[in-house]
């Protein structure tokens, strides 16, 4: 009997631990997979269907900022490794963006929605301050909450893609990567009449094959230069500090707007006020980067 009780506790502890780990891996930027493979997997790079003036990318590439006292040391090390690798990778990719040009403009981005509460609340705050947000919605969740997708679009925010299932695209084959991108695009198009042309790969996991498949389908990949680390803890002060103390021209700021992220919603008004007080214009990604947010034939 005693052995059975001990066994039960061991099993419960393992389950609890693994559920914590999976939560922590939410948007870690590569730390979900220690052995990050950024090596080329295909030999032919297709031509982009739209000409982009990305010459500024080679002149102005920011380090990725954001830290938290709540992260374990090994997590911080793994995250930093990913940050260094992805910056090097973005130098080789015309359509993979870490930040925008050296102007006094920044973009607020929100991943993992839509949900039934926090996404709309975040939209409400953005509208209150008259600023545009960028929502990287999951195809699976967009299907469940189409009215929230519509609300974001109708209020002038960008409705973008975070793939369909929130899986690591760099672990998939070419056809599966294409399905993740195109399936999410089709769901969003069915709701707002436009297919996005910007995708944020889940966990920031990106390699040359992912970048090539995205490019073939006329998508640019948008990563981030500031991680608010709102996925790592429930602490509005850390979220606020990560954004306002690290802010630079052209920053793309990673936050989340799903039901786990009430703290992000709470930190948002002070973040917007501080950024505006510092003279930054908060813009959408199309304005920041000069790339189309939606597929070319669907431009307004
Ligand atoms: Zn995500």
Tab-separated table of C-alpha atoms and ligand atoms in Angstrom:
chain	number	residue	atom	x	y	z
A	1	UNK	CA	0.000	0.000	0.000
A	2	UNK	CA	2.798	2.404	1.000
A	3	UNK	CA	4.598	1.645	-2.268
A	4	UNK	CA	1.394	2.358	-4.226
A	5	UNK	CA	0.970	5.739	-2.537
A	6	UNK	CA	4.614	6.640	-3.242
A	7	UNK	CA	4.216	5.574	-6.890
A	8	UNK	CA	1.072	7.715	-7.196
A	9	UNK	CA	2.954	10.777	-5.921
A	10	UNK	CA	5.847	10.165	-8.298
A	11	UNK	CA	3.463	9.953	-11.275
A	12	UNK	CA	1.633	13.139	-10.209
A	13	UNK	CA	4.927	15.034	-9.779
A	14	UNK	CA	6.075	14.032	-13.259
A	15	UNK	CA	2.750	15.136	-14.766
A	16	UNK	CA	2.880	18.482	-12.964
A	17	UNK	CA	6.473	19.049	-14.031
A	18	UNK	CA	5.759	18.309	-17.673
A	19	UNK	CA	2.743	20.609	-17.694
A	20	UNK	CA	4.920	23.449	-16.273
A	21	UNK	CA	7.587	22.793	-18.884
A	22	UNK	CA	5.114	22.887	-21.766
A	23	UNK	CA	3.716	26.202	-20.505
A	24	UNK	CA	7.228	27.637	-20.273
A	25	UNK	CA	7.949	26.576	-23.830
A	26	UNK	CA	5.100	28.711	-25.119
A	27	UNK	CA	7.012	31.392	-27.052
A	28	UNK	CA	10.497	30.894	-25.900
A	29	UNK	CA	12.191	31.437	-29.179
A	30	UNK	CA	13.894	28.198	-29.804
A	31	UNK	CA	14.423	26.942	-26.293
A	32	UNK	CA	11.734	24.333	-26.854
A	33	UNK	CA	14.347	22.567	-28.927
A	34	UNK	CA	17.881	22.769	-27.683
A	35	UNK	CA	19.390	21.422	-30.854
A	36	UNK	CA	18.293	24.189	-33.153
A	37	UNK	CA	18.860	23.249	-36.764
A	38	UNK	CA	19.345	26.277	-38.933
A	39	UNK	CA	21.341	24.515	-41.621
A	40	UNK	CA	20.215	24.690	-45.240
A	41	UNK	CA	17.881	21.878	-46.236
A	42	UNK	CA	17.088	22.786	-49.827
A	43	UNK	CA	19.310	23.983	-52.616
A	44	UNK	CA	16.993	26.144	-54.667
A	45	UNK	CA	15.653	29.432	-53.350
A	46	UNK	CA	12.528	30.553	-55.178
A	47	UNK	CA	12.119	34.134	-56.359
A	48	UNK	CA	10.018	36.387	-54.131
A	49	UNK	CA	6.784	37.312	-55.827
A	50	UNK	CA	6.940	40.844	-54.519
A	51	UNK	CA	9.955	43.147	-54.666
A	52	UNK	CA	10.978	44.265	-51.206
A	53	UNK	CA	13.305	47.102	-50.383
A	54	UNK	CA	15.022	45.454	-47.462
A	55	UNK	CA	18.374	47.148	-47.920
A	56	UNK	CA	18.061	48.649	-44.422
A	57	UNK	CA	18.153	45.109	-42.967
A	58	UNK	CA	21.884	44.835	-43.499
A	59	UNK	CA	22.526	48.226	-41.936
A	60	UNK	CA	20.306	48.006	-38.882
A	61	UNK	CA	19.933	44.690	-37.076
A	62	UNK	CA	19.039	44.778	-33.386
A	63	UNK	CA	19.920	42.345	-30.619
A	64	UNK	CA	16.943	40.566	-29.099
A	65	UNK	CA	16.222	41.957	-25.616
A	66	UNK	CA	14.075	40.895	-22.663
A	67	UNK	CA	14.907	39.111	-19.439
A	68	UNK	CA	13.180	37.766	-16.369
A	69	UNK	CA	14.277	36.915	-12.827
A	70	UNK	CA	11.777	34.069	-12.962
A	71	UNK	CA	13.625	32.100	-15.650
A	72	UNK	CA	16.022	29.311	-14.742
A	73	UNK	CA	19.644	29.797	-15.740
A	74	UNK	CA	19.620	26.938	-18.242
A	75	UNK	CA	16.533	28.453	-19.884
A	76	UNK	CA	18.271	31.824	-20.166
A	77	UNK	CA	21.346	30.190	-21.740
A	78	UNK	CA	19.236	28.249	-24.240
A	79	UNK	CA	17.195	31.337	-25.078
A	80	UNK	CA	20.312	33.463	-25.650
A	81	UNK	CA	21.764	30.776	-27.923
A	82	UNK	CA	18.603	30.842	-30.011
A	83	UNK	CA	18.641	34.648	-30.127
A	84	UNK	CA	22.233	34.711	-31.430
A	85	UNK	CA	21.517	31.997	-34.026
A	86	UNK	CA	18.310	33.496	-35.342
A	87	UNK	CA	19.920	36.925	-35.794
A	88	UNK	CA	22.694	35.352	-37.891
A	89	UNK	CA	20.074	33.385	-39.830
A	90	UNK	CA	17.996	36.513	-40.537
A	91	UNK	CA	21.053	38.116	-42.173
A	92	UNK	CA	20.894	35.439	-44.865
A	93	UNK	CA	17.138	35.751	-45.443
A	94	UNK	CA	15.565	38.670	-47.257
A	95	UNK	CA	12.090	37.827	-45.928
A	96	UNK	CA	12.860	37.032	-42.263
A	97	UNK	CA	12.575	40.084	-40.013
A	98	UNK	CA	13.810	40.645	-36.448
A	99	UNK	CA	13.195	44.407	-36.364
A	100	UNK	CA	12.258	47.370	-38.524
A	101	UNK	CA	14.372	50.249	-39.859
A	102	UNK	CA	16.127	52.910	-37.795
A	103	UNK	CA	13.177	55.281	-37.405
A	104	UNK	CA	11.329	56.310	-34.270
A	105	UNK	CA	8.624	53.707	-34.908
A	106	UNK	CA	7.872	50.438	-33.105
A	107	UNK	CA	5.262	47.667	-33.470
A	108	UNK	CA	3.270	45.828	-30.804
A	109	UNK	CA	2.593	42.201	-31.741
A	110	UNK	CA	0.270	39.742	-30.016
A	111	UNK	CA	0.482	35.975	-30.502
A	112	UNK	CA	-1.678	32.932	-29.788
A	113	UNK	CA	-5.178	34.440	-29.954
A	114	UNK	CA	-7.933	34.858	-30.575
A	115	UNK	CA	-9.720	33.874	-27.375
A	116	UNK	CA	-13.084	34.875	-25.960
A	117	UNK	CA	-11.842	37.474	-23.432
A	118	UNK	CA	-8.259	38.781	-23.492
A	119	UNK	CA	-7.941	39.401	-27.260
A	120	UNK	CA	-10.979	41.704	-27.293
A	121	UNK	CA	-9.760	43.428	-24.121
A	122	UNK	CA	-6.374	44.082	-25.764
A	123	UNK	CA	-8.134	45.437	-28.877
A	124	UNK	CA	-10.123	47.746	-26.567
A	125	UNK	CA	-6.924	49.179	-25.022
A	126	UNK	CA	-5.291	49.708	-28.445
A	127	UNK	CA	-8.420	51.484	-29.688
A	128	UNK	CA	-8.557	53.650	-26.578
A	129	UNK	CA	-5.050	54.954	-27.347
A	130	UNK	CA	-5.642	55.087	-31.117
A	131	UNK	CA	-2.763	52.718	-31.933
A	132	UNK	CA	-2.682	49.781	-34.333
A	133	UNK	CA	-1.773	46.296	-33.170
A	134	UNK	CA	-0.579	43.218	-35.034
A	135	UNK	CA	-2.330	39.965	-34.161
A	136	UNK	CA	-0.673	36.699	-35.098
A	137	UNK	CA	-3.698	34.441	-34.821
A	138	UNK	CA	-3.681	30.663	-34.841
A	139	UNK	CA	-5.826	29.134	-37.577
A	140	UNK	CA	-7.332	26.653	-35.101
A	141	UNK	CA	-8.351	29.435	-32.681
A	142	UNK	CA	-9.528	31.791	-35.427
A	143	UNK	CA	-11.953	29.061	-36.434
A	144	UNK	CA	-13.306	28.946	-32.866
A	145	UNK	CA	-13.581	32.738	-32.431
A	146	UNK	CA	-14.290	34.237	-35.870
A	147	UNK	CA	-16.075	37.284	-34.445
A	148	UNK	CA	-12.927	38.315	-32.560
A	149	UNK	CA	-10.883	37.995	-35.769
A	150	UNK	CA	-13.448	40.174	-37.517
A	151	UNK	CA	-13.391	42.694	-34.674
A	152	UNK	CA	-9.584	43.030	-34.868
A	153	UNK	CA	-9.726	43.527	-38.640
A	154	UNK	CA	-12.667	45.931	-38.650
A	155	UNK	CA	-11.008	48.092	-36.000
A	156	UNK	CA	-7.994	48.497	-38.290
A	157	UNK	CA	-5.525	46.091	-36.696
A	158	UNK	CA	-3.539	43.621	-38.772
A	159	UNK	CA	-4.822	40.050	-38.748
A	160	UNK	CA	-1.795	37.872	-39.401
A	161	UNK	CA	-0.859	34.204	-39.232
A	162	UNK	CA	0.688	32.193	-36.412
A	163	UNK	CA	0.219	28.933	-38.378
A	164	UNK	CA	-2.682	26.547	-37.837
A	165	UNK	CA	-1.735	24.205	-34.978
A	166	UNK	CA	1.096	25.973	-33.105
A	167	UNK	CA	3.722	23.343	-33.803
A	168	UNK	CA	7.434	23.818	-34.455
A	169	UNK	CA	7.567	24.294	-38.205
A	170	UNK	CA	11.288	23.480	-38.362
A	171	UNK	CA	10.455	19.940	-37.289
A	172	UNK	CA	8.105	19.429	-40.259
A	173	UNK	CA	8.575	18.418	-43.893
A	174	UNK	CA	7.906	20.753	-46.801
A	175	UNK	CA	4.278	19.689	-47.395
A	176	UNK	CA	3.392	19.922	-43.703
A	177	UNK	CA	4.931	23.391	-43.384
A	178	UNK	CA	2.931	24.509	-46.420
A	179	UNK	CA	-0.264	23.061	-44.896
A	180	UNK	CA	0.302	24.874	-41.586
A	181	UNK	CA	0.694	28.189	-43.375
A	182	UNK	CA	-1.965	27.769	-46.061
A	183	UNK	CA	-4.583	26.253	-43.723
A	184	UNK	CA	-4.315	29.189	-41.306
A	185	UNK	CA	-4.366	31.594	-44.257
A	186	UNK	CA	-7.531	30.001	-45.632
A	187	UNK	CA	-9.340	30.230	-42.274
A	188	UNK	CA	-8.437	33.907	-41.916
A	189	UNK	CA	-9.390	34.657	-45.533
A	190	UNK	CA	-12.775	33.024	-45.009
A	191	UNK	CA	-13.413	35.418	-42.101
A	192	UNK	CA	-11.976	38.771	-43.285
A	193	UNK	CA	-11.743	38.243	-47.058
A	194	UNK	CA	-7.944	38.570	-47.087
A	195	UNK	CA	-5.130	36.095	-46.660
A	196	UNK	CA	-2.204	37.366	-44.581
A	197	UNK	CA	1.253	37.739	-46.123
A	198	UNK	CA	3.036	37.836	-42.749
A	199	UNK	CA	3.521	34.791	-40.521
A	200	UNK	CA	5.123	34.402	-37.118
A	201	UNK	CA	6.408	30.875	-36.782
A	202	UNK	CA	5.451	29.299	-33.418
A	203	UNK	CA	8.306	29.528	-30.852
A	204	UNK	CA	10.184	31.528	-33.498
A	205	UNK	CA	11.314	28.158	-34.875
A	206	UNK	CA	12.550	28.823	-38.363
A	207	UNK	CA	15.100	27.294	-40.711
A	208	UNK	CA	15.892	27.665	-44.388
A	209	UNK	CA	13.193	25.222	-45.483
A	210	UNK	CA	10.537	27.067	-43.454
A	211	UNK	CA	11.707	30.408	-44.855
A	212	UNK	CA	11.675	29.027	-48.422
A	213	UNK	CA	8.193	27.515	-48.133
A	214	UNK	CA	6.888	30.764	-46.608
A	215	UNK	CA	8.484	32.775	-49.411
A	216	UNK	CA	7.097	30.468	-52.119
A	217	UNK	CA	3.660	31.196	-50.691
A	218	UNK	CA	4.356	34.917	-50.577
A	219	UNK	CA	4.729	35.150	-46.795
A	220	UNK	CA	7.410	37.038	-44.891
A	221	UNK	CA	8.413	35.685	-41.471
A	222	UNK	CA	8.193	38.188	-38.631
A	223	UNK	CA	10.116	37.448	-35.431
A	224	UNK	CA	10.864	40.021	-32.704
A	225	UNK	CA	13.581	42.211	-31.209
A	226	UNK	CA	12.002	42.611	-27.748
A	227	UNK	CA	10.480	39.685	-25.878
A	228	UNK	CA	8.194	40.997	-23.126
A	229	UNK	CA	8.505	37.486	-21.642
A	230	UNK	CA	4.830	37.627	-20.726
A	231	UNK	CA	4.790	33.860	-21.343
A	232	UNK	CA	7.392	33.301	-18.618
A	233	UNK	CA	5.631	34.786	-15.598
A	234	UNK	CA	2.560	36.589	-14.380
A	235	UNK	CA	4.169	39.891	-13.509
A	236	UNK	CA	3.121	43.180	-15.067
A	237	UNK	CA	6.301	44.955	-13.835
A	238	UNK	CA	8.589	42.546	-15.716
A	239	UNK	CA	6.483	42.841	-18.884
A	240	UNK	CA	6.496	46.652	-18.631
A	241	UNK	CA	10.259	46.897	-17.924
A	242	UNK	CA	11.221	44.529	-20.704
A	243	UNK	CA	9.486	46.784	-23.190
A	244	UNK	CA	10.126	50.323	-21.990
A	245	UNK	CA	13.696	49.878	-20.674
A	246	UNK	CA	14.878	48.170	-23.851
A	247	UNK	CA	13.014	50.203	-26.450
A	248	UNK	CA	14.952	51.244	-29.582
A	249	UNK	CA	14.037	52.548	-33.016
A	250	UNK	CA	12.370	49.841	-35.118
A	251	UNK	CA	11.651	47.381	-32.309
A	252	UNK	CA	9.141	44.598	-32.894
A	253	UNK	CA	7.702	43.726	-29.485
A	254	UNK	CA	6.485	40.211	-28.685
A	255	UNK	CA	3.456	39.861	-26.412
A	256	UNK	CA	0.520	37.465	-26.210
A	257	UNK	CA	-3.234	37.972	-26.322
A	258	UNK	CA	-4.804	34.660	-25.384
A	259	UNK	CA	-6.662	33.705	-22.240
A	260	UNK	CA	-3.465	33.071	-20.211
A	261	UNK	CA	-2.286	36.631	-20.675
A	262	UNK	CA	-4.393	38.880	-18.496
A	263	UNK	CA	-1.180	40.483	-17.189
A	264	UNK	CA	-0.217	41.601	-20.682
A	265	UNK	CA	-3.578	43.343	-20.988
A	266	UNK	CA	-2.999	44.993	-17.598
A	267	UNK	CA	0.528	46.168	-18.491
A	268	UNK	CA	-0.481	47.492	-21.917
A	269	UNK	CA	-1.828	50.987	-21.033
A	270	UNK	CA	1.374	51.978	-19.161
A	271	UNK	CA	3.527	50.544	-21.957
A	272	UNK	CA	1.699	52.558	-24.631
A	273	UNK	CA	1.762	55.744	-22.527
A	274	UNK	CA	5.488	55.400	-21.814
A	275	UNK	CA	6.423	54.642	-25.443
A	276	UNK	CA	4.389	57.587	-26.683
A	277	UNK	CA	5.902	59.767	-23.926
A	278	UNK	CA	9.356	58.810	-25.209
A	279	UNK	CA	8.311	59.961	-28.674
A	280	UNK	CA	7.852	56.568	-30.364
A	281	UNK	CA	5.133	56.151	-32.945
A	282	UNK	CA	3.364	52.816	-32.481
A	283	UNK	CA	2.584	51.482	-35.953
A	284	UNK	CA	1.465	48.331	-37.730
A	285	UNK	CA	4.035	46.020	-39.307
A	286	UNK	CA	3.146	47.042	-42.856
A	287	UNK	CA	4.066	50.632	-41.964
A	288	UNK	CA	7.143	49.652	-39.948
A	289	UNK	CA	8.662	47.243	-42.461
A	290	UNK	CA	7.236	48.447	-45.766
A	291	UNK	CA	6.008	44.955	-46.639
A	292	UNK	CA	2.422	44.038	-47.538
A	293	UNK	CA	0.416	42.557	-44.657
A	294	UNK	CA	-1.953	40.739	-47.009
A	295	UNK	CA	-1.527	38.814	-50.245
A	296	UNK	CA	-0.919	41.139	-53.176
A	297	UNK	CA	-4.147	40.596	-55.061
A	298	UNK	CA	-6.091	41.464	-51.905
A	299	UNK	CA	-4.552	44.852	-51.102
A	300	UNK	CA	-7.115	47.489	-50.229
B	1	LIG	ZN1	2.727	31.231	-30.097
